[in-house]
Amino acid sequence: MWKGCAGMDVDYTHGYSCQETDRLHDQASVLTDLLHFDTLFPSGHLVLEAGCGVGSQTRILSRRNPNTRFVAVDISRASVDQAQQCARSLDLKNVRFQVQDINSLSFRSRSFDHVFICFVLEHMADPVKTLVELRRVLKDGGTLTAIEGDHGSAFFHPDSDAARKAIGCKVRIQAEAGGNADIGRQLYPLMVKAGFRDPFVTPRMVHANGGRPDLLEGFTLKTFTAMIEGVKDRAVSGNLIDEKLFDQGIRDLIRTTEPGGTFCYTFFKAQAIR
Amino acid sequence: MWKGCAGMDVDYTHGYSCQETDRLHDQASVLTDLLHFDTLFPSGHLVLEAGCGVGSQTRILSRRNPNTRFVAVDISRASVDQAQQCARSLDLKNVRFQVQDINSLSFRSRSFDHVFICFVLEHMADPVKTLVELRRVLKDGGTLTAIEGDHGSAFFHPDSDAARKAIGCKVRIQAEAGGNADIGRQLYPLMVKAGFRDPFVTPRMVHANGGRPDLLEGFTLKTFTAMIEGVKDRAVSGNLIDEKLFDQGIRDLIRTTEPGGTFCYTFFKAQAIR
């Protein structure tokens, strides 16, 4: 789960208002640019956002494509309500929201010009099944755009076995929940298996170093390290790792944001045609 | 050591002519573009290529910058002789060659407009010392361009512990020889330590998948996997790894080039100012 960065999922229940969250996202615009500089859809086209959550990506889609019509769906009524409320308060006029299971959509086949899905396939037990269903609702010649991270893509200086083991806990916990935190590298074969034509995958690396204090703070520390730290209790109570080793891993990740340190993480963006 | 791809070092003693090697390089032009699309120097400027080896990069520099003057140096007389012979046969008119130790150059301080160094720092026992010497011969305001790989950046699908251990053997063997095969991620702090101003580092990822059979064959198989396979004898005889596990690692790397597989590797390109 990506929180608080580049329009990644944000939990509004912790006292954030939409506007406050929006302001925070603006600070992460570097990452938004990296992932979304080419998320552009033609005027008048109809786009399905599959798995919109509380609408973190929806805001970006809507604003970058003011003349495109979006239908944003999520399986969670609570998330859709939040997303809708937020879109209203930000005056996003080109988005409708619906509660829908993206593995079994109520839309007729060939309804949409494009489908967009971001940070969702990593949580699906059978991502090919999901992609097949998304392909069904695409018009012939329509495109799917998918963005996913890949925790196994993380590497850093100074290197640290403890940090890699702490990251590994997050990967295992997500796998036990039926997901795949290393899914980014698999986007091409997943698209092929789901029947898409001509998938095209581009890696988008975040490379944080002393020349990019914004990324060291906003991405390495407050996004990635915070996310890994978030599984500590489950990792330790589940005997996946010794508490001291986990804590060392977190300290070593923090160390990569200090002078002389560097950090690399890769997102993957795929486009493919029905 | 990078062989046979994107103008990486090639051993001419195995029956290749310069022209034949040149033809092979053309096939790897995707990688050349990835690393060199922005390796451009102004007309009339004087550029030092530090550690030219047998001239694999020199050819690219010379052709992309026909109105720039290059001085290409290497510590090995044999390499310089080959590079010179090759440059002559390819009619490269804007390069002079010299035998020089890049840790102790005979040039006066502030002699060059730019310095270029590629796949060399990974072999230096003290890369900061090398960079300090290169900075010395740069004019005030002159730039250094450095390109390095990073073996720890490799990840792939299907993932394989054996493959990662085989790659680790290459990293250890290079470390025992005084080098650092994971140096790419460190370019920023190394530049800072050497006294350079405003280093700017961009990652350049090779992402091979079924849509890029040229990269699966030319990079994953014939370049990266062949390079790892090249340390097998030393790795096994040095007891770094069990032979069966190493062989399994190589098979698993080959597996990433078959249907459903993917492979990622990142080069880093740094530019900094004296």
mmCIF file of N, CA, C and O in Angstrom, chain A residues 150 152-157 159 182 184-189 199-203 205-207 209-212 260-264 266 268, chain B residues 150 152-157 159 182 184-189 199-203 205-207 209-212 260-264 266 268:
data_model
loop_
_atom_site.group_PDB
_atom_site.id
_atom_site.type_symbol
_atom_site.label_atom_id
_atom_site.label_comp_id
_atom_site.label_asym_id
_atom_site.label_seq_id
_atom_site.Cartn_x
_atom_site.Cartn_y
_atom_site.Cartn_z
ATOM 1 N N ASP A 150 7.529 -2.270 -7.279
ATOM 2 C CA ASP A 150 8.223 -3.555 -7.169
ATOM 3 C C ASP A 150 9.226 -3.433 -6.024
ATOM 4 O O ASP A 150 10.280 -2.816 -6.182
ATOM 5 N N GLY A 152 11.162 -5.548 -4.695
ATOM 6 C CA GLY A 152 12.446 -6.203 -4.956
ATOM 7 C C GLY A 152 13.368 -5.359 -5.814
ATOM 8 O O GLY A 152 14.532 -5.691 -6.003
ATOM 9 N N SER A 153 12.850 -4.245 -6.322
ATOM 10 C CA SER A 153 13.673 -3.349 -7.140
ATOM 11 C C SER A 153 14.473 -2.380 -6.277
ATOM 12 O O SER A 153 15.317 -1.650 -6.791
ATOM 13 N N ALA A 154 14.185 -2.362 -4.973
ATOM 14 C CA ALA A 154 14.854 -1.394 -4.097
ATOM 15 C C ALA A 154 16.308 -1.793 -3.863
ATOM 16 O O ALA A 154 16.598 -2.942 -3.538
ATOM 17 N N PHE A 155 17.216 -0.870 -4.067
ATOM 18 C CA PHE A 155 18.602 -1.061 -3.629
ATOM 19 C C PHE A 155 19.151 0.296 -3.239
ATOM 20 O O PHE A 155 18.564 1.326 -3.557
ATOM 21 N N PHE A 156 20.231 0.287 -2.476
ATOM 22 C CA PHE A 156 20.609 1.521 -1.793
ATOM 23 C C PHE A 156 22.062 1.447 -1.337
ATOM 24 O O PHE A 156 22.706 0.384 -1.358
ATOM 25 N N HIS A 157 22.560 2.606 -0.943
ATOM 26 C CA HIS A 157 23.909 2.708 -0.385
ATOM 27 C C HIS A 157 23.845 3.547 0.890
ATOM 28 O O HIS A 157 23.235 4.616 0.860
ATOM 29 N N ASP A 159 24.631 -0.430 1.435
ATOM 30 C CA ASP A 159 23.821 -1.635 1.349
ATOM 31 C C ASP A 159 23.650 -2.212 2.762
ATOM 32 O O ASP A 159 24.438 -1.914 3.661
ATOM 33 N N ASP A 182 6.156 -7.625 -5.601
ATOM 34 C CA ASP A 182 7.188 -7.585 -6.647
ATOM 35 C C ASP A 182 6.566 -7.632 -8.044
ATOM 36 O O ASP A 182 7.196 -8.072 -9.006
ATOM 37 N N GLY A 184 5.676 -5.412 -10.278
ATOM 38 C CA GLY A 184 6.050 -4.487 -11.347
ATOM 39 C C GLY A 184 6.803 -5.153 -12.484
ATOM 40 O O GLY A 184 6.477 -4.965 -13.661
ATOM 41 N N ARG A 185 7.795 -5.955 -12.150
ATOM 42 C CA ARG A 185 8.626 -6.600 -13.175
ATOM 43 C C ARG A 185 7.842 -7.582 -14.037
ATOM 44 O O ARG A 185 8.313 -8.011 -15.080
ATOM 45 N N GLN A 186 6.645 -7.970 -13.575
ATOM 46 C CA GLN A 186 5.863 -8.982 -14.286
ATOM 47 C C GLN A 186 4.792 -8.395 -15.199
ATOM 48 O O GLN A 186 4.007 -9.145 -15.789
ATOM 49 N N LEU A 187 4.705 -7.075 -15.296
ATOM 50 C CA LEU A 187 3.593 -6.492 -16.045
ATOM 51 C C LEU A 187 3.540 -6.995 -17.490
ATOM 52 O O LEU A 187 2.460 -7.294 -18.006
ATOM 53 N N TYR A 188 4.698 -7.091 -18.135
ATOM 54 C CA TYR A 188 4.660 -7.524 -19.541
ATOM 55 C C TYR A 188 4.032 -8.911 -19.695
ATOM 56 O O TYR A 188 3.032 -9.060 -20.418
ATOM 57 N N PRO A 189 4.581 -9.949 -19.024
ATOM 58 C CA PRO A 189 3.960 -11.277 -19.209
ATOM 59 C C PRO A 189 2.514 -11.351 -18.718
ATOM 60 O O PRO A 189 1.711 -12.094 -19.306
ATOM 61 N N PRO A 199 1.993 -5.149 -25.554
ATOM 62 C CA PRO A 199 2.272 -4.431 -24.296
ATOM 63 C C PRO A 199 3.601 -3.689 -24.399
ATOM 64 O O PRO A 199 4.527 -4.163 -25.056
ATOM 65 N N PHE A 200 3.644 -2.537 -23.785
ATOM 66 C CA PHE A 200 4.859 -1.722 -23.779
ATOM 67 C C PHE A 200 5.078 -1.262 -22.341
ATOM 68 O O PHE A 200 4.230 -0.588 -21.766
ATOM 69 N N VAL A 201 6.200 -1.675 -21.761
ATOM 70 C CA VAL A 201 6.440 -1.404 -20.341
ATOM 71 C C VAL A 201 7.648 -0.492 -20.192
ATOM 72 O O VAL A 201 8.706 -0.764 -20.748
ATOM 73 N N THR A 202 7.494 0.586 -19.431
ATOM 74 C CA THR A 202 8.637 1.462 -19.162
ATOM 75 C C THR A 202 8.891 1.536 -17.658
ATOM 76 O O THR A 202 7.974 1.783 -16.886
ATOM 77 N N PRO A 203 10.149 1.286 -17.264
ATOM 78 C CA PRO A 203 10.500 1.443 -15.852
ATOM 79 C C PRO A 203 10.617 2.921 -15.509
ATOM 80 O O PRO A 203 11.043 3.720 -16.343
ATOM 81 N N MET A 205 12.326 4.880 -12.522
ATOM 82 C CA MET A 205 13.084 4.763 -11.277
ATOM 83 C C MET A 205 13.128 6.067 -10.496
ATOM 84 O O MET A 205 13.413 7.129 -11.055
ATOM 85 N N VAL A 206 12.883 5.948 -9.189
ATOM 86 C CA VAL A 206 13.152 7.034 -8.264
ATOM 87 C C VAL A 206 14.582 6.832 -7.780
ATOM 88 O O VAL A 206 14.886 5.790 -7.189
ATOM 89 N N HIS A 207 15.466 7.793 -8.060
ATOM 90 C CA HIS A 207 16.845 7.697 -7.574
ATOM 91 C C HIS A 207 17.094 8.886 -6.649
ATOM 92 O O HIS A 207 17.306 10.017 -7.102
ATOM 93 N N ASN A 209 19.246 10.915 -3.911
ATOM 94 C CA ASN A 209 20.619 11.107 -3.424
ATOM 95 C C ASN A 209 20.737 12.517 -2.845
ATOM 96 O O ASN A 209 19.739 13.245 -2.798
ATOM 97 N N GLY A 210 21.929 12.871 -2.420
ATOM 98 C CA GLY A 210 22.121 14.158 -1.750
ATOM 99 C C GLY A 210 21.698 15.356 -2.576
ATOM 100 O O GLY A 210 21.423 16.429 -2.037
ATOM 101 N N GLY A 211 21.624 15.156 -3.896
ATOM 102 C CA GLY A 211 21.189 16.251 -4.763
ATOM 103 C C GLY A 211 19.688 16.352 -4.864
ATOM 104 O O GLY A 211 19.159 17.264 -5.490
ATOM 105 N N ARG A 212 18.985 15.382 -4.268
ATOM 106 C CA ARG A 212 17.532 15.356 -4.312
ATOM 107 C C ARG A 212 16.961 15.190 -2.910
ATOM 108 O O ARG A 212 16.311 14.175 -2.601
ATOM 109 N N GLY A 260 25.984 11.000 1.930
ATOM 110 C CA GLY A 260 26.709 9.868 1.344
ATOM 111 C C GLY A 260 25.801 8.716 0.940
ATOM 112 O O GLY A 260 26.241 7.791 0.276
ATOM 113 N N GLY A 261 24.527 8.770 1.347
ATOM 114 C CA GLY A 261 23.602 7.682 1.042
ATOM 115 C C GLY A 261 22.865 7.900 -0.266
ATOM 116 O O GLY A 261 22.743 9.029 -0.751
ATOM 117 N N THR A 262 22.396 6.807 -0.848
ATOM 118 C CA THR A 262 21.540 6.875 -2.044
ATOM 119 C C THR A 262 20.480 5.787 -1.952
ATOM 120 O O THR A 262 20.634 4.810 -1.215
ATOM 121 N N PHE A 263 19.399 5.946 -2.714
ATOM 122 C CA PHE A 263 18.287 5.000 -2.672
ATOM 123 C C PHE A 263 17.643 4.913 -4.057
ATOM 124 O O PHE A 263 17.450 5.937 -4.711
ATOM 125 N N CYS A 264 17.321 3.692 -4.475
ATOM 126 C CA CYS A 264 16.710 3.477 -5.787
ATOM 127 C C CYS A 264 15.478 2.586 -5.654
ATOM 128 O O CYS A 264 15.507 1.576 -4.951
ATOM 129 N N THR A 266 12.014 1.250 -8.283
ATOM 130 C CA THR A 266 11.467 1.343 -9.637
ATOM 131 C C THR A 266 9.983 1.007 -9.685
ATOM 132 O O THR A 266 9.549 -0.034 -9.189
ATOM 133 N N PHE A 268 6.813 0.509 -12.498
ATOM 134 C CA PHE A 268 6.673 0.093 -13.894
ATOM 135 C C PHE A 268 5.327 0.573 -14.412
ATOM 136 O O PHE A 268 4.304 0.422 -13.736
ATOM 137 N N ASP B 150 25.793 -1.488 -12.232
ATOM 138 C CA ASP B 150 25.581 -1.844 -10.820
ATOM 139 C C ASP B 150 24.940 -3.233 -10.790
ATOM 140 O O ASP B 150 23.748 -3.379 -11.069
ATOM 141 N N GLY B 152 24.183 -5.151 -8.415
ATOM 142 C CA GLY B 152 23.131 -5.315 -7.399
ATOM 143 C C GLY B 152 21.801 -4.747 -7.846
ATOM 144 O O GLY B 152 20.786 -4.928 -7.177
ATOM 145 N N SER B 153 21.801 -4.065 -8.982
ATOM 146 C CA SER B 153 20.547 -3.512 -9.513
ATOM 147 C C SER B 153 19.773 -4.547 -10.321
ATOM 148 O O SER B 153 18.635 -4.296 -10.714
ATOM 149 N N ALA B 154 20.389 -5.701 -10.561
ATOM 150 C CA ALA B 154 19.734 -6.712 -11.405
ATOM 151 C C ALA B 154 18.594 -7.388 -10.648
ATOM 152 O O ALA B 154 18.769 -7.819 -9.509
ATOM 153 N N PHE B 155 17.429 -7.446 -11.248
ATOM 154 C CA PHE B 155 16.339 -8.280 -10.735
ATOM 155 C C PHE B 155 15.548 -8.779 -11.924
ATOM 156 O O PHE B 155 15.677 -8.238 -13.036
ATOM 157 N N PHE B 156 14.769 -9.820 -11.708
ATOM 158 C CA PHE B 156 14.235 -10.545 -12.864
ATOM 159 C C PHE B 156 13.072 -11.418 -12.435
ATOM 160 O O PHE B 156 12.817 -11.627 -11.243
ATOM 161 N N HIS B 157 12.378 -11.907 -13.461
ATOM 162 C CA HIS B 157 11.273 -12.834 -13.249
ATOM 163 C C HIS B 157 11.420 -14.001 -14.210
ATOM 164 O O HIS B 157 11.639 -13.758 -15.408
ATOM 165 N N ASP B 159 12.071 -14.896 -10.289
ATOM 166 C CA ASP B 159 13.146 -14.602 -9.345
ATOM 167 C C ASP B 159 13.874 -15.906 -9.025
ATOM 168 O O ASP B 159 13.310 -16.998 -9.189
ATOM 169 N N ASP B 182 29.121 -2.844 -7.722
ATOM 170 C CA ASP B 182 27.877 -2.157 -7.340
ATOM 171 C C ASP B 182 28.078 -0.644 -7.297
ATOM 172 O O ASP B 182 27.360 0.066 -6.582
ATOM 173 N N GLY B 184 27.581 1.831 -9.388
ATOM 174 C CA GLY B 184 26.660 2.761 -10.038
ATOM 175 C C GLY B 184 25.856 3.605 -9.057
ATOM 176 O O GLY B 184 25.782 4.825 -9.182
ATOM 177 N N ARG B 185 25.277 2.946 -8.057
ATOM 178 C CA ARG B 185 24.436 3.655 -7.076
ATOM 179 C C ARG B 185 25.221 4.683 -6.272
ATOM 180 O O ARG B 185 24.631 5.520 -5.596
ATOM 181 N N GLN B 186 26.566 4.587 -6.285
ATOM 182 C CA GLN B 186 27.388 5.478 -5.454
ATOM 183 C C GLN B 186 27.933 6.686 -6.199
ATOM 184 O O GLN B 186 28.692 7.463 -5.623
ATOM 185 N N LEU B 187 27.573 6.835 -7.464
ATOM 186 C CA LEU B 187 28.216 7.901 -8.236
ATOM 187 C C LEU B 187 28.028 9.280 -7.604
ATOM 188 O O LEU B 187 28.952 10.080 -7.555
ATOM 189 N N TYR B 188 26.811 9.545 -7.111
ATOM 190 C CA TYR B 188 26.585 10.881 -6.535
ATOM 191 C C TYR B 188 27.537 11.175 -5.370
ATOM 192 O O TYR B 188 28.278 12.169 -5.405
ATOM 193 N N PRO B 189 27.534 10.329 -4.312
ATOM 194 C CA PRO B 189 28.445 10.654 -3.202
ATOM 195 C C PRO B 189 29.926 10.620 -3.590
ATOM 196 O O PRO B 189 30.722 11.392 -3.026
ATOM 197 N N PRO B 199 26.638 17.490 -8.812
ATOM 198 C CA PRO B 199 26.511 16.231 -9.567
ATOM 199 C C PRO B 199 25.040 15.966 -9.884
ATOM 200 O O PRO B 199 24.157 16.297 -9.087
ATOM 201 N N PHE B 200 24.821 15.399 -11.055
ATOM 202 C CA PHE B 200 23.467 15.062 -11.491
ATOM 203 C C PHE B 200 23.530 13.642 -12.042
ATOM 204 O O PHE B 200 24.259 13.374 -12.993
ATOM 205 N N VAL B 201 22.798 12.727 -11.398
ATOM 206 C CA VAL B 201 22.889 11.308 -11.761
ATOM 207 C C VAL B 201 21.557 10.832 -12.319
ATOM 208 O O VAL B 201 20.510 11.034 -11.701
ATOM 209 N N THR B 202 21.586 10.199 -13.478
ATOM 210 C CA THR B 202 20.355 9.622 -14.034
ATOM 211 C C THR B 202 20.523 8.116 -14.211
ATOM 212 O O THR B 202 21.504 7.660 -14.797
ATOM 213 N N PRO B 203 19.557 7.346 -13.675
ATOM 214 C CA PRO B 203 19.577 5.906 -13.897
ATOM 215 C C PRO B 203 19.117 5.593 -15.312
ATOM 216 O O PRO B 203 18.262 6.291 -15.851
ATOM 217 N N MET B 205 17.792 2.290 -17.071
ATOM 218 C CA MET B 205 17.482 0.872 -16.892
ATOM 219 C C MET B 205 17.257 0.158 -18.222
ATOM 220 O O MET B 205 16.522 0.634 -19.076
ATOM 221 N N VAL B 206 17.892 -1.002 -18.324
ATOM 222 C CA VAL B 206 17.569 -1.932 -19.400
ATOM 223 C C VAL B 206 16.469 -2.841 -18.868
ATOM 224 O O VAL B 206 16.663 -3.524 -17.863
ATOM 225 N N HIS B 207 15.302 -2.800 -19.507
ATOM 226 C CA HIS B 207 14.195 -3.683 -19.086
ATOM 227 C C HIS B 207 13.868 -4.606 -20.261
ATOM 228 O O HIS B 207 13.207 -4.199 -21.214
ATOM 229 N N ASN B 209 12.072 -7.810 -21.936
ATOM 230 C CA ASN B 209 10.892 -8.670 -21.793
ATOM 231 C C ASN B 209 10.517 -9.200 -23.181
ATOM 232 O O ASN B 209 11.220 -8.918 -24.161
ATOM 233 N N GLY B 210 9.438 -9.952 -23.250
ATOM 234 C CA GLY B 210 9.062 -10.600 -24.507
ATOM 235 C C GLY B 210 8.868 -9.641 -25.668
ATOM 236 O O GLY B 210 8.943 -10.038 -26.833
ATOM 237 N N GLY B 211 8.608 -8.360 -25.324
ATOM 238 C CA GLY B 211 8.432 -7.363 -26.374
ATOM 239 C C GLY B 211 9.756 -6.823 -26.885
ATOM 240 O O GLY B 211 9.787 -6.034 -27.823
ATOM 241 N N ARG B 212 10.839 -7.203 -26.231
ATOM 242 C CA ARG B 212 12.168 -6.727 -26.608
ATOM 243 C C ARG B 212 13.132 -7.899 -26.779
ATOM 244 O O ARG B 212 14.103 -8.041 -26.018
ATOM 245 N N GLY B 260 7.517 -15.370 -20.855
ATOM 246 C CA GLY B 260 7.051 -15.076 -19.504
ATOM 247 C C GLY B 260 8.103 -14.458 -18.609
ATOM 248 O O GLY B 260 7.790 -13.977 -17.527
ATOM 249 N N GLY B 261 9.361 -14.487 -19.063
ATOM 250 C CA GLY B 261 10.435 -13.939 -18.243
ATOM 251 C C GLY B 261 10.680 -12.459 -18.498
ATOM 252 O O GLY B 261 10.322 -11.927 -19.547
ATOM 253 N N THR B 262 11.283 -11.800 -17.512
ATOM 254 C CA THR B 262 11.704 -10.400 -17.674
ATOM 255 C C THR B 262 13.032 -10.209 -16.947
ATOM 256 O O THR B 262 13.386 -10.989 -16.057
ATOM 257 N N PHE B 263 13.752 -9.141 -17.311
ATOM 258 C CA PHE B 263 15.072 -8.875 -16.725
ATOM 259 C C PHE B 263 15.296 -7.369 -16.658
ATOM 260 O O PHE B 263 14.971 -6.653 -17.602
ATOM 261 N N CYS B 264 15.838 -6.914 -15.535
ATOM 262 C CA CYS B 264 16.095 -5.482 -15.332
ATOM 263 C C CYS B 264 17.525 -5.272 -14.846
ATOM 264 O O CYS B 264 18.001 -5.995 -13.958
ATOM 265 N N THR B 266 20.355 -1.772 -14.213
ATOM 266 C CA THR B 266 20.453 -0.317 -14.281
ATOM 267 C C THR B 266 21.893 0.176 -14.380
ATOM 268 O O THR B 266 22.735 -0.198 -13.556
ATOM 269 N N PHE B 268 24.154 3.793 -14.449
ATOM 270 C CA PHE B 268 24.010 5.153 -13.924
ATOM 271 C C PHE B 268 24.956 6.066 -14.686
ATOM 272 O O PHE B 268 26.126 5.726 -14.901
#
